[in-house]
Coordinates of C-alpha atoms in Angstrom, one line a residue:
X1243 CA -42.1 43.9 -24.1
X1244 CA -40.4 45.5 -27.2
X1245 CA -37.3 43.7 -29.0
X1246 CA -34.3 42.8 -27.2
X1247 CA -35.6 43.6 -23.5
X1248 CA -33.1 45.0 -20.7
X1249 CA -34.8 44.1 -17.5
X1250 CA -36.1 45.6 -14.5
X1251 CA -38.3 45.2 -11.7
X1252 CA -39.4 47.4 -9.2
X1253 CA -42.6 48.9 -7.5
X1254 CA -43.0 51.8 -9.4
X1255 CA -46.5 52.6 -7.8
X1256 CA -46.2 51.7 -3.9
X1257 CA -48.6 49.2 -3.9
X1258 CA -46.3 46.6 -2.7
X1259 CA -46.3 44.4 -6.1
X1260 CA -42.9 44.3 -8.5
X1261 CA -43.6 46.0 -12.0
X1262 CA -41.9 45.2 -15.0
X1263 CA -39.3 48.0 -16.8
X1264 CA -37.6 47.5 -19.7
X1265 CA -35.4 49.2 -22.3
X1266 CA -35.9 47.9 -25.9
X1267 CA -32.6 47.8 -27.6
X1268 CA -34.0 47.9 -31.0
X1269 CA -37.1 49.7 -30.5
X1270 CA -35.3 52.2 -29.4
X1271 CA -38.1 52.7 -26.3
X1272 CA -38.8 51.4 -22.9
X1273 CA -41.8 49.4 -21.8
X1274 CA -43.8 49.6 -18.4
X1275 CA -46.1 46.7 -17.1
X1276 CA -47.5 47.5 -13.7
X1277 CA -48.3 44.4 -11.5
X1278 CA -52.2 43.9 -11.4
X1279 CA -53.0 43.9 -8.3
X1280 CA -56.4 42.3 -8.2
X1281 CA -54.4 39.2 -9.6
X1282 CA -51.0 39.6 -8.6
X1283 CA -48.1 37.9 -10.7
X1284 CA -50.2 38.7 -13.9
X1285 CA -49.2 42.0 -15.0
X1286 CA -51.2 44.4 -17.2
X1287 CA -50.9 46.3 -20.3
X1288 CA -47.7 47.6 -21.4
X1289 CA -47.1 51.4 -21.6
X1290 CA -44.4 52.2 -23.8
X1291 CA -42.1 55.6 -24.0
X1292 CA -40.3 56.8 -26.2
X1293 CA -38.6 60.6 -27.0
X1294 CA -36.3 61.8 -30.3
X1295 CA -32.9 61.6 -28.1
X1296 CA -33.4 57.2 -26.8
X1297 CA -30.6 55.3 -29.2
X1298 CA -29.8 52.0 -28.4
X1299 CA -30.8 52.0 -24.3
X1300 CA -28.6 49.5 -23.2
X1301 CA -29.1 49.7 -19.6
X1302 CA -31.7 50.9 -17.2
X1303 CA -32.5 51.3 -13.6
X1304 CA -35.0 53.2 -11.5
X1305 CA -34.7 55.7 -8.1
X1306 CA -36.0 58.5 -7.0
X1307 CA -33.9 61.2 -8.8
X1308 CA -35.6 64.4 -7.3
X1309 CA -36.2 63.4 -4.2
X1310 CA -40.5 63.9 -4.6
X1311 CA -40.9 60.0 -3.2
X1312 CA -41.5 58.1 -6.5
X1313 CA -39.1 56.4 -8.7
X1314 CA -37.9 57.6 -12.0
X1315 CA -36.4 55.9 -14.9
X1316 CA -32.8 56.4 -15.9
X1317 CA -31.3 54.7 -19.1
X1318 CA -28.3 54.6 -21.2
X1319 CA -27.6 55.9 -24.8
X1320 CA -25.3 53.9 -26.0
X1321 CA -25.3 54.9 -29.3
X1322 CA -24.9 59.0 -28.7
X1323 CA -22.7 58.5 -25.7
X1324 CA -26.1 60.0 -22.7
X1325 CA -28.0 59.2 -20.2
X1326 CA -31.7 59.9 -20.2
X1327 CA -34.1 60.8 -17.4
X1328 CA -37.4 60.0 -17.1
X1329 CA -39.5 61.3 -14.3
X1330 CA -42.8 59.9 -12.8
X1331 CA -44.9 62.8 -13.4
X1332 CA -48.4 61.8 -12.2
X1333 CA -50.1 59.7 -14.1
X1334 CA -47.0 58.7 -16.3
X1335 CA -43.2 59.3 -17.0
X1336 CA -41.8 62.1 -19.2
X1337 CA -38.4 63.0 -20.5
X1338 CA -36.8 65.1 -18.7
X1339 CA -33.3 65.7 -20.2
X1340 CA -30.3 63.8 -21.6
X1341 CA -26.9 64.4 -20.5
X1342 CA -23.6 63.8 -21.8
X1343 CA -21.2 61.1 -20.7
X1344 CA -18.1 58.9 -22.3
X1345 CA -17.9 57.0 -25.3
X1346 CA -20.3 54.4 -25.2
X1347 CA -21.9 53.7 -22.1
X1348 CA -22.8 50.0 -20.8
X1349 CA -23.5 50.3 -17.6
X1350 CA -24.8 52.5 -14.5
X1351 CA -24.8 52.6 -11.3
X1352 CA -27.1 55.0 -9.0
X1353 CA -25.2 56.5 -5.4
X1354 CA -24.3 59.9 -3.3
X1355 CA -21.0 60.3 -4.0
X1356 CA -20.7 63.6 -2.4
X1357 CA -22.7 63.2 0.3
X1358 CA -25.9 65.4 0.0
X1359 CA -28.6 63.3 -0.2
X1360 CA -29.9 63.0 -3.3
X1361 CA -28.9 60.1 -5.9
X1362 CA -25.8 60.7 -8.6
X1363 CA -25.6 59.1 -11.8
X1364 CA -21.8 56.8 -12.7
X1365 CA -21.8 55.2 -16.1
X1366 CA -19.4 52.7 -17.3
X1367 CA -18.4 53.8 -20.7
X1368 CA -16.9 50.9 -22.6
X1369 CA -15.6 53.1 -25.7
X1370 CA -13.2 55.5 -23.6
X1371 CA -12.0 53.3 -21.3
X1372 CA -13.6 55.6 -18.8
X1373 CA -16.1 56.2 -16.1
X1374 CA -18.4 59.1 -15.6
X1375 CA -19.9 60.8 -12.6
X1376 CA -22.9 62.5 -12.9
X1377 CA -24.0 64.9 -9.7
X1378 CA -27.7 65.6 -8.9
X1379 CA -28.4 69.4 -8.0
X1380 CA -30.9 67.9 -5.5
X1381 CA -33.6 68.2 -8.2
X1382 CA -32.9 65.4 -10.3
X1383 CA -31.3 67.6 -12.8
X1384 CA -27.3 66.8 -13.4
X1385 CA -24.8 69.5 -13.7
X1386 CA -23.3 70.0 -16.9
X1387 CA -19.8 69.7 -15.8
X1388 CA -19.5 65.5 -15.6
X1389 CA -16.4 64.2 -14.3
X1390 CA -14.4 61.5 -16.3
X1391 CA -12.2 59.2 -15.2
X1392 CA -9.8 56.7 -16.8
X1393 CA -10.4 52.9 -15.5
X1394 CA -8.7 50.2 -17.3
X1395 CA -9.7 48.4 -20.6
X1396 CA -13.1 47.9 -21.4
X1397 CA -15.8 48.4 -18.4
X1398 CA -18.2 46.2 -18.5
X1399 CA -20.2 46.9 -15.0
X1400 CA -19.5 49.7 -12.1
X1401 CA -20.6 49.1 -8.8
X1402 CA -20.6 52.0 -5.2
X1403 CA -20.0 51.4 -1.7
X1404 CA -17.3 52.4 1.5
X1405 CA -15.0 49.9 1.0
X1406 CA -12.1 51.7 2.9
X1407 CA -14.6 52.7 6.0
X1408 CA -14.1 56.4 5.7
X1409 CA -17.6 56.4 5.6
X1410 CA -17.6 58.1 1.8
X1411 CA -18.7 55.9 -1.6
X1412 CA -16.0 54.7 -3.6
X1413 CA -16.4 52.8 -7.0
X1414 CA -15.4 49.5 -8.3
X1415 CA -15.4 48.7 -12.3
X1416 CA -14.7 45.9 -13.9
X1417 CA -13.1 45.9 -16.5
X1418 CA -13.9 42.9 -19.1
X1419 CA -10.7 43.2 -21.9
X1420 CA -7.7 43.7 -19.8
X1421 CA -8.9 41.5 -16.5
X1422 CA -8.8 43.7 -13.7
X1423 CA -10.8 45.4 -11.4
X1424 CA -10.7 49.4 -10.9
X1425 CA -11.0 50.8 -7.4
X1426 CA -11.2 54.6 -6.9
X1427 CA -11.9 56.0 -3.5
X1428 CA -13.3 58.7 -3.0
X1429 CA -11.2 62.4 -1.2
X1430 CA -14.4 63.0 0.6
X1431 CA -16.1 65.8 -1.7
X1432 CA -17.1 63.4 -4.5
X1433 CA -13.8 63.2 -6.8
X1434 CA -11.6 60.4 -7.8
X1435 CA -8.2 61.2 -8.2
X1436 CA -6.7 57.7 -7.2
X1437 CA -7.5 54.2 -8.4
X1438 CA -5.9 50.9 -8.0
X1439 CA -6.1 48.2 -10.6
X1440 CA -6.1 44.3 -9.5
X1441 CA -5.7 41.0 -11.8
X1442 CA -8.4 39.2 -11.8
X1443 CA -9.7 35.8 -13.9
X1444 CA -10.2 36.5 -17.7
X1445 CA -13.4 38.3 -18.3
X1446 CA -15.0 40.1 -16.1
X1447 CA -17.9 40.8 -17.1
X1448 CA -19.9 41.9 -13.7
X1449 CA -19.3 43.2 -10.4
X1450 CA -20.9 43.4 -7.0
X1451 CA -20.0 45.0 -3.4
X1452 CA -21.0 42.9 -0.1
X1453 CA -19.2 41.6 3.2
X1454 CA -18.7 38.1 2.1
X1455 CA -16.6 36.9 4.9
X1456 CA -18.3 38.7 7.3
X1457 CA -15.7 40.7 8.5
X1458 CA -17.5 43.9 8.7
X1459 CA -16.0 45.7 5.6
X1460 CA -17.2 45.5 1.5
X1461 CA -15.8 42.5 -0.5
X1462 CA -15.6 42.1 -4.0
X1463 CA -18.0 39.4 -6.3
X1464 CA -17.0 39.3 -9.9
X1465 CA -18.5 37.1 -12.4
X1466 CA -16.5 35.6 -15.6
X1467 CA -18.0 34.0 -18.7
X1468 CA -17.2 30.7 -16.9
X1469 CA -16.6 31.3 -13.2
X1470 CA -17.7 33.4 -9.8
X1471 CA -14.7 34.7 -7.7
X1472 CA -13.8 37.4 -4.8
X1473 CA -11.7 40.0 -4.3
X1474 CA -11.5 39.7 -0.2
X1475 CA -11.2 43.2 1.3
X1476 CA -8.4 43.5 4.2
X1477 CA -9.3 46.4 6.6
X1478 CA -9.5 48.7 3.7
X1479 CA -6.0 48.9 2.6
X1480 CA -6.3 46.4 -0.1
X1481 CA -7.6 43.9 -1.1
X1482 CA -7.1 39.8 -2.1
X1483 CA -8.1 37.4 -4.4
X1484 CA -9.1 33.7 -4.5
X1485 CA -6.3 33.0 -7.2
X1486 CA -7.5 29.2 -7.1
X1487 CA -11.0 29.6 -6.2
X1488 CA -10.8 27.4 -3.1
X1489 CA -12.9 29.4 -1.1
X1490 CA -10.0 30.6 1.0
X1491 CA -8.6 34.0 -0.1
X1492 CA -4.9 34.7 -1.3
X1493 CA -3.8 36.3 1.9
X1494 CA -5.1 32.7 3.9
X1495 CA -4.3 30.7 1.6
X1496 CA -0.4 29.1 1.8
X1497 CA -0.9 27.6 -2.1
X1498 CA -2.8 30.6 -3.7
X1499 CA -2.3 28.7 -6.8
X1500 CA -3.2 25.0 -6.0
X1501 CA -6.9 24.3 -5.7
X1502 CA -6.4 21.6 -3.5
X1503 CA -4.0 23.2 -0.6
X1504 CA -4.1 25.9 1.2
X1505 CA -2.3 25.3 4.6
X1506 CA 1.0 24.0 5.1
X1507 CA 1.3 23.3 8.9
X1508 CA 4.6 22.7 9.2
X1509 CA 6.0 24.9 6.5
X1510 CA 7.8 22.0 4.6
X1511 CA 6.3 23.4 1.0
X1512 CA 3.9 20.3 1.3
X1513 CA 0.1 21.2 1.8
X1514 CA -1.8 19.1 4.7
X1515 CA -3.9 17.4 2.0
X1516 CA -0.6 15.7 0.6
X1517 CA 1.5 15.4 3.2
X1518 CA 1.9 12.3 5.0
X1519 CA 3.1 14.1 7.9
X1520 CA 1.7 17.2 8.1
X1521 CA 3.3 17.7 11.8
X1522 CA 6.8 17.3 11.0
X1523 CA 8.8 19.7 8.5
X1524 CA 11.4 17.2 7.6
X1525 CA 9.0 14.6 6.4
X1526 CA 5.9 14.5 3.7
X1527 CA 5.8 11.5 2.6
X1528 CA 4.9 8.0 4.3
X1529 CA 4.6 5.6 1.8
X1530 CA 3.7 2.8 3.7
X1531 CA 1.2 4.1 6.1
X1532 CA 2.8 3.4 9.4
X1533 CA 3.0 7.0 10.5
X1534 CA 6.8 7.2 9.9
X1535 CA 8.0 9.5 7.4
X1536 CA 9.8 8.1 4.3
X1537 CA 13.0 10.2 5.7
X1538 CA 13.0 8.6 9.0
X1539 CA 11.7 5.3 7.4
X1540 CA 14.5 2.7 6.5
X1541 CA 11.2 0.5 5.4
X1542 CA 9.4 2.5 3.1
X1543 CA 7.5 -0.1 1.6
X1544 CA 6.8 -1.7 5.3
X1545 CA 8.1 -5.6 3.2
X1546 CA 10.3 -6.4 6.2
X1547 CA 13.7 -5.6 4.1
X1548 CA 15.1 -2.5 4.6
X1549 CA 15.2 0.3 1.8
X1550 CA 19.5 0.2 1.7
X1551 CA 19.2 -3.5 1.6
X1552 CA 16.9 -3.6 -1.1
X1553 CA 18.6 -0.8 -3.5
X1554 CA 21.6 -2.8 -3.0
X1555 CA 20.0 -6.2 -4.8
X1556 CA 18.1 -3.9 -7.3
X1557 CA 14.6 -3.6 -5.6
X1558 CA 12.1 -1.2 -5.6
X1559 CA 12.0 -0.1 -1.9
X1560 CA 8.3 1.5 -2.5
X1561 CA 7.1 -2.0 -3.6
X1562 CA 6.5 -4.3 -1.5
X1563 CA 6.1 -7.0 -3.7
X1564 CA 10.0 -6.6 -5.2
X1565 CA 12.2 -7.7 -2.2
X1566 CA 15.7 -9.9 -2.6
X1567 CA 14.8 -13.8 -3.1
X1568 CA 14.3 -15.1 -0.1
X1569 CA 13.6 -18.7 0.2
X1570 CA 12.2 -19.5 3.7
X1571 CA 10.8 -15.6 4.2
X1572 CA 13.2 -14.7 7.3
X1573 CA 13.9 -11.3 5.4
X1574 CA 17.6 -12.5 5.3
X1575 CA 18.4 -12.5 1.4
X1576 CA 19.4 -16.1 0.2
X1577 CA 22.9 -15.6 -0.5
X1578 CA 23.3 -13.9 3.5
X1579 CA 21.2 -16.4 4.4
X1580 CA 23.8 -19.6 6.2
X1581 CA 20.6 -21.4 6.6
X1582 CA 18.1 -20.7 3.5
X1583 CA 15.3 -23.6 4.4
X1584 CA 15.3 -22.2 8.0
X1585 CA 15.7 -26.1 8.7
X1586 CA 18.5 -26.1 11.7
X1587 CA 21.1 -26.8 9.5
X1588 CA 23.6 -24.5 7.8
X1589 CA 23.9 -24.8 3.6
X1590 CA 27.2 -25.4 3.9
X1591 CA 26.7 -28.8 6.0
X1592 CA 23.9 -30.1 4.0
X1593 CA 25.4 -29.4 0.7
X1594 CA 28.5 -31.1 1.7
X1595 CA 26.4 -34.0 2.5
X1596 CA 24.3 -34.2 -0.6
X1597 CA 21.1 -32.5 0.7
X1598 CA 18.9 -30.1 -0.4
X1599 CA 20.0 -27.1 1.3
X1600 CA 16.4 -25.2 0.2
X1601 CA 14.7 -28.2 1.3
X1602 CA 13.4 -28.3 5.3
X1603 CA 12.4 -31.9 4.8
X1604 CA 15.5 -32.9 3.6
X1605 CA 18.0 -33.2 6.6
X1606 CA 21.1 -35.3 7.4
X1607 CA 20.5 -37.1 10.3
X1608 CA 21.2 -35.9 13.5
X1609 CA 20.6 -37.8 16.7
X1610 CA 20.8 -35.3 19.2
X1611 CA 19.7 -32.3 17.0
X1612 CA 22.4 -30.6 18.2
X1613 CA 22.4 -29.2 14.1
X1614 CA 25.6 -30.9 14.0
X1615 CA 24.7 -33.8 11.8
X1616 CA 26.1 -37.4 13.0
X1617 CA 28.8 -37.5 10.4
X1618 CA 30.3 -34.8 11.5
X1619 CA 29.8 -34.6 15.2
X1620 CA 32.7 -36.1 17.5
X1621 CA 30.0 -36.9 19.8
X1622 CA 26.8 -38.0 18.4
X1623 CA 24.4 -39.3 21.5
X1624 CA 26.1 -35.5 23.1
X1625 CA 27.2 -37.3 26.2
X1626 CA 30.0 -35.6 26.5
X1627 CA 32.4 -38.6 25.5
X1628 CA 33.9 -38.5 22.1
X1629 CA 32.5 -41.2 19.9
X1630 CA 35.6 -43.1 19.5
X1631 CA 35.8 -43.5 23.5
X1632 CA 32.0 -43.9 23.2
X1633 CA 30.8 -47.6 23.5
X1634 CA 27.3 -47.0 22.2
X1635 CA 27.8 -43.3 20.5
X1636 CA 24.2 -43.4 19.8
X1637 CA 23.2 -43.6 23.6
X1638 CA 23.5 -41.2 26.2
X1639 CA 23.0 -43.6 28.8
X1640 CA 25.6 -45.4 28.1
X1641 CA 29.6 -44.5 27.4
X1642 CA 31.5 -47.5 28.0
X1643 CA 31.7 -51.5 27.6
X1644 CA 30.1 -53.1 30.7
X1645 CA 32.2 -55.9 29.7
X1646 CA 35.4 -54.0 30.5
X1647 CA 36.8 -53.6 34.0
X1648 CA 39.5 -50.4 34.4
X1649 CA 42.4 -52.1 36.3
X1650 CA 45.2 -49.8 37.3
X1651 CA 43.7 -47.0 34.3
X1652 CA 43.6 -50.0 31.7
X1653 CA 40.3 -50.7 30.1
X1654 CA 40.3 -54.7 30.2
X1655 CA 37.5 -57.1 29.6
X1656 CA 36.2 -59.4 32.8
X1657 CA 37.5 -62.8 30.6
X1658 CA 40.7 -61.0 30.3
X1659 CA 40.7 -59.9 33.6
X1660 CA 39.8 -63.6 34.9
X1661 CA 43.0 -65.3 32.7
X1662 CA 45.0 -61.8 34.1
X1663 CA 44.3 -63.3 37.4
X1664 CA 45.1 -66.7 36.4
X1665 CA 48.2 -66.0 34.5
X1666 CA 49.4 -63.6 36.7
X1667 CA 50.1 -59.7 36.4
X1668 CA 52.2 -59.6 33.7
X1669 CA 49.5 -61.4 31.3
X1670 CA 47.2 -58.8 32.5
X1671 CA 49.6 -56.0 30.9
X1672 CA 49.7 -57.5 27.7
X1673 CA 46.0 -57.7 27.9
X1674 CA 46.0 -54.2 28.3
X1675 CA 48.2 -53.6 25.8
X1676 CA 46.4 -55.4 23.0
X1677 CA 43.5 -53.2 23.7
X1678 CA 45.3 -49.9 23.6
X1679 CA 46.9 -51.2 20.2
X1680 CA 43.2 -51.3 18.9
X1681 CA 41.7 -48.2 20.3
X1682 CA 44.8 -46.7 18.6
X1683 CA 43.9 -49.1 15.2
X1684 CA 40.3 -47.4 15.4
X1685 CA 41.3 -43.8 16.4
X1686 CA 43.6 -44.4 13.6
X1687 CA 41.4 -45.2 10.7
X1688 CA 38.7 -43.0 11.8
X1689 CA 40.9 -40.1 11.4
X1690 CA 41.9 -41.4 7.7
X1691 CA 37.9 -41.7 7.1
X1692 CA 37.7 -38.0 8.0
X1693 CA 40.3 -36.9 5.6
X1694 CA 39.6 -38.9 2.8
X1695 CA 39.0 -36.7 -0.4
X1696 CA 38.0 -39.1 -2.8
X1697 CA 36.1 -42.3 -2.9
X1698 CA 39.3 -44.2 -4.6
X1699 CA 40.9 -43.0 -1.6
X1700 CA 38.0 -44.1 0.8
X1701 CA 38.1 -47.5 -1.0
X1702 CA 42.0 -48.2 0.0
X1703 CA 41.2 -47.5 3.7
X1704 CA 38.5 -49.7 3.7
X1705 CA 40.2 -52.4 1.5
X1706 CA 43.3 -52.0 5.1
X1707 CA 40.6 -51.7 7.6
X1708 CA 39.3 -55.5 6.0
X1709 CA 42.8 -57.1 6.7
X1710 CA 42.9 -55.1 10.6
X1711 CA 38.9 -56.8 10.7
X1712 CA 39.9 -60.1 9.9
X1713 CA 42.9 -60.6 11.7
X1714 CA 41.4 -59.0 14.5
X1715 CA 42.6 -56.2 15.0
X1716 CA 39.6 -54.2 15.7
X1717 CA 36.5 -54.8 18.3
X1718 CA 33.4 -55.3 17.1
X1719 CA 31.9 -52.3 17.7
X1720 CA 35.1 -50.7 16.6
X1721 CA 34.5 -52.3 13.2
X1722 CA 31.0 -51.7 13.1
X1723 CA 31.4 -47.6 14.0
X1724 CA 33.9 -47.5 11.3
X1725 CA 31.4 -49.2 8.7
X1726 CA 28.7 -46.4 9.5
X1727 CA 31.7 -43.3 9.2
X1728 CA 32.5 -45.1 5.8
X1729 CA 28.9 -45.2 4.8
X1730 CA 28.5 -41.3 5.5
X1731 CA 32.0 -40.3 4.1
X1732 CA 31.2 -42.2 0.8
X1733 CA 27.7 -40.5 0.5
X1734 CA 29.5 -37.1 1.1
X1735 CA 32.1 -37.6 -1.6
X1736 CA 29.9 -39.0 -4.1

């Protein structure tokens, strides 16, 4: 090949083998190799034509110009602004003729724009901006008059085909310095009085006609320096890009812009591929994954605490490892919480009786874990009789002194009853009487126990409830209930 080759291949001699064409930039020549066929995909020697009028051929193609059966050679002049033919007269090619076209052609494209035939000649002329058609007589001669047409900045490639279905050729050129691709249509006799420009990515540098989405009409390929993209035609009225390359054209595509969406089911502005909840237009976010948008969600963080509870104390209701401090985890915020170790017993209670309100181990005792503990429960066994009318408060089974005998509604005690007997009614009512005195003596200084706010206090109770003790003027088990009240009420106040 000569210096800086512009490929072709083709079978230029019918025997069913590719040859080798090329224009030689430098050389200012073009090269043929025909495909040996004896050994095909070795290729013999090269054959190399040249003529006065070849400078700079920066493009070349091959068909069958004058219609005889065998392909010529056609091939730009870049440098004096022509084409130049050269024919396959058997057994090589000559030059035939050169023929005028814009400034500075780059690019060429053969086609029947006008519908007789035989194969025309439009270059893309990257000096004026411009393209030019060239119509074959039917010999493979071109008429003098060329038709120019304004395209936008800088052609780079030109490429034919029906891409409105009118059955004419209409031409697409793209061009590289303003980023847009020109599409004239044809008015059915082989002019182009009306183009439309698109916007297109930077650089295009190539373009191609083909049904790409298998619709049945002509798409648009263009290639960048860096990227491949589409033009997608609609019915033949216009056509639409691939802004974002996502394989799904402007017109289908809800984000023409974003890469990674390009339906938005529910028309919320959220594509499916973010959206939580693709299916519901008020929602498009669910944070936690439980299928409940973060609108509708009063959990967004799925932690147990609910999103207003947690702004209020401060959290972060999309973490759910920032909640309120809760100590025994029954999502009730410590200081809502009555009961914060969960333990039966409210804070109020246990702190009031010097235990560890965060502490389910520490409880004050509570025989019939009624959660009243027995210092401050009336009834303690919860039998239904008030400790103080209780005999063994600590007993269910048992509410009264089986050593008592109820004699006309007095509570007396069998000896007392006996000597009542002996002595007559009238000892029996002061029996009675004695007795009421105490239960009154006991009722008395439980109550002061109760009330007591201080342990100097407590101590001056006790210090009267001595004297009442030895002079009896208490029961036994009066005295002893009274001792255990003390013991609770001095633990409470200390």
């Amino acid at each position: 090949m000569g210096e800086s080759p512009r490929l072709f291949l083709l079978d230029m001699n019918d025997d069913d083998l590719l040859d080798l064409v090329t224009a030689n930039i430098v050389d200012n020549d073009i090269s043929v190799r025909l495909n040996d066929l004896g050994e095909p995909g070795t290729f013999l020697g090269r054959v190399d034509y040249a003529s006065d009028t070849i400078d700079y051929p920066s493009a070349i193609s091959m068909g069958d110009v004058d219609g005889d059966g065998d392909n010529d050679i056609v091939v730009t002049n870049t440098i004096d602004d022509k084409i130049e033919i050269f024919k396959f007269i058997f057994p090589e090619y000559e030059s035939t003729g050169t023929y005028s076209v814009g400034e500075d052609p780059i690019a060429f494209t053969f086609t029947d724009v006008d519908k007789d035939d035989d194969l025309d000649v439009v270059t893309a002329n990257r000096g004026g901006n411009s393209i030019t058609v060239l119509l074959n007589d039917g010999t493979g001669d071109f008429t003098d008059d060329s038709f120019n047409y304004k395209v936008g900045d800088n052609p780079s490639s030109v490429d034919a085909g029906d891409v409105d279905g009118d059955s004419d050729i209409d031409l697409i050129v793209g061009n590289k310095d303003d980023d847009t691709i020109s599409i004239l249509k044809n008015n059915g006799f082989g002019g182009f009085g009306f183009r439309e420009d698109y916007n297109v990515l930077p650089l295009p540098l190539s373009v191609s006609l083909g049904d790409i989405d298998d619709d049945g009409d002509l798409d648009i390929a263009y290639a960048t320096d860096e990227n491949i993209s589409f033009l997608y035609n609609r019915n033949g009225i216009d056509f639409i890009g691939d802004t974002d390359r996502d394989g799904y054209p402007d017109y289908q595509d809800d984000f023409p812009e974003n890469r990674g969406e390009w339906v938005d089911s529910d028309g919320d502005g959220y594509g499916d591929n973010m959206d939580g909840i693709p299916w519901n237009p008020f929602e498009y976010i669910d944070s936690d994954n439980d299928g409940l948008g973060d609108n509708e969600d009063n959990d967004d963080d799925n932690d147990g605490y609910s999103d207003d509870l947690e702004r209020i104390y401060g959290n972060d209701p999309y973490d759910a490892s920032d909640h309120p401090p809760d100590f025994d985890s029954d999502y009730i915020p410590d200081d809502r919480d009555d009961d914060d170790d969960n333990d039966g017993f409210t804070d109020t209670i246990e702190l009031s009786l010097g235990y560890n309100s965060k502490d389910a181990d520490d409880v004050p005792p509570d025989y019939d874990n009624d959660g009243m503990p027995d210092a401050v429960d009336f009834d303690d066994d919860n039998d239904g009789v008030p400790d103080y009318d209780d005999y063994e408060p600590l007993n269910e089974n048992v509410q009264k002194d089986p050593n008592l005998y109820r004699f006309w509604g007095v509570e007396i005690e069998l000896g007392e009853l006996a000597m009542a007997i002996m002595m007559g009614i009238g000892a029996v009512f002061l029996g009675s009487i004695i007795i009421t005195r105490k239960k009154r003596r006991y009722k008395k200084y439980k109550r002061r126990i109760d009330e007591c706010e201080s342990p100097e206090e407590l101590k001056r109770v006790n210090h009267e409830m001595k004297s009442d003790t030895e002079k009896e003027r208490l029961t036994y088990i009066q005295v002893t209930l009274l001792k255990e009240q003390y013991k609770h009420r001095i633990k409470v106040l200390s």
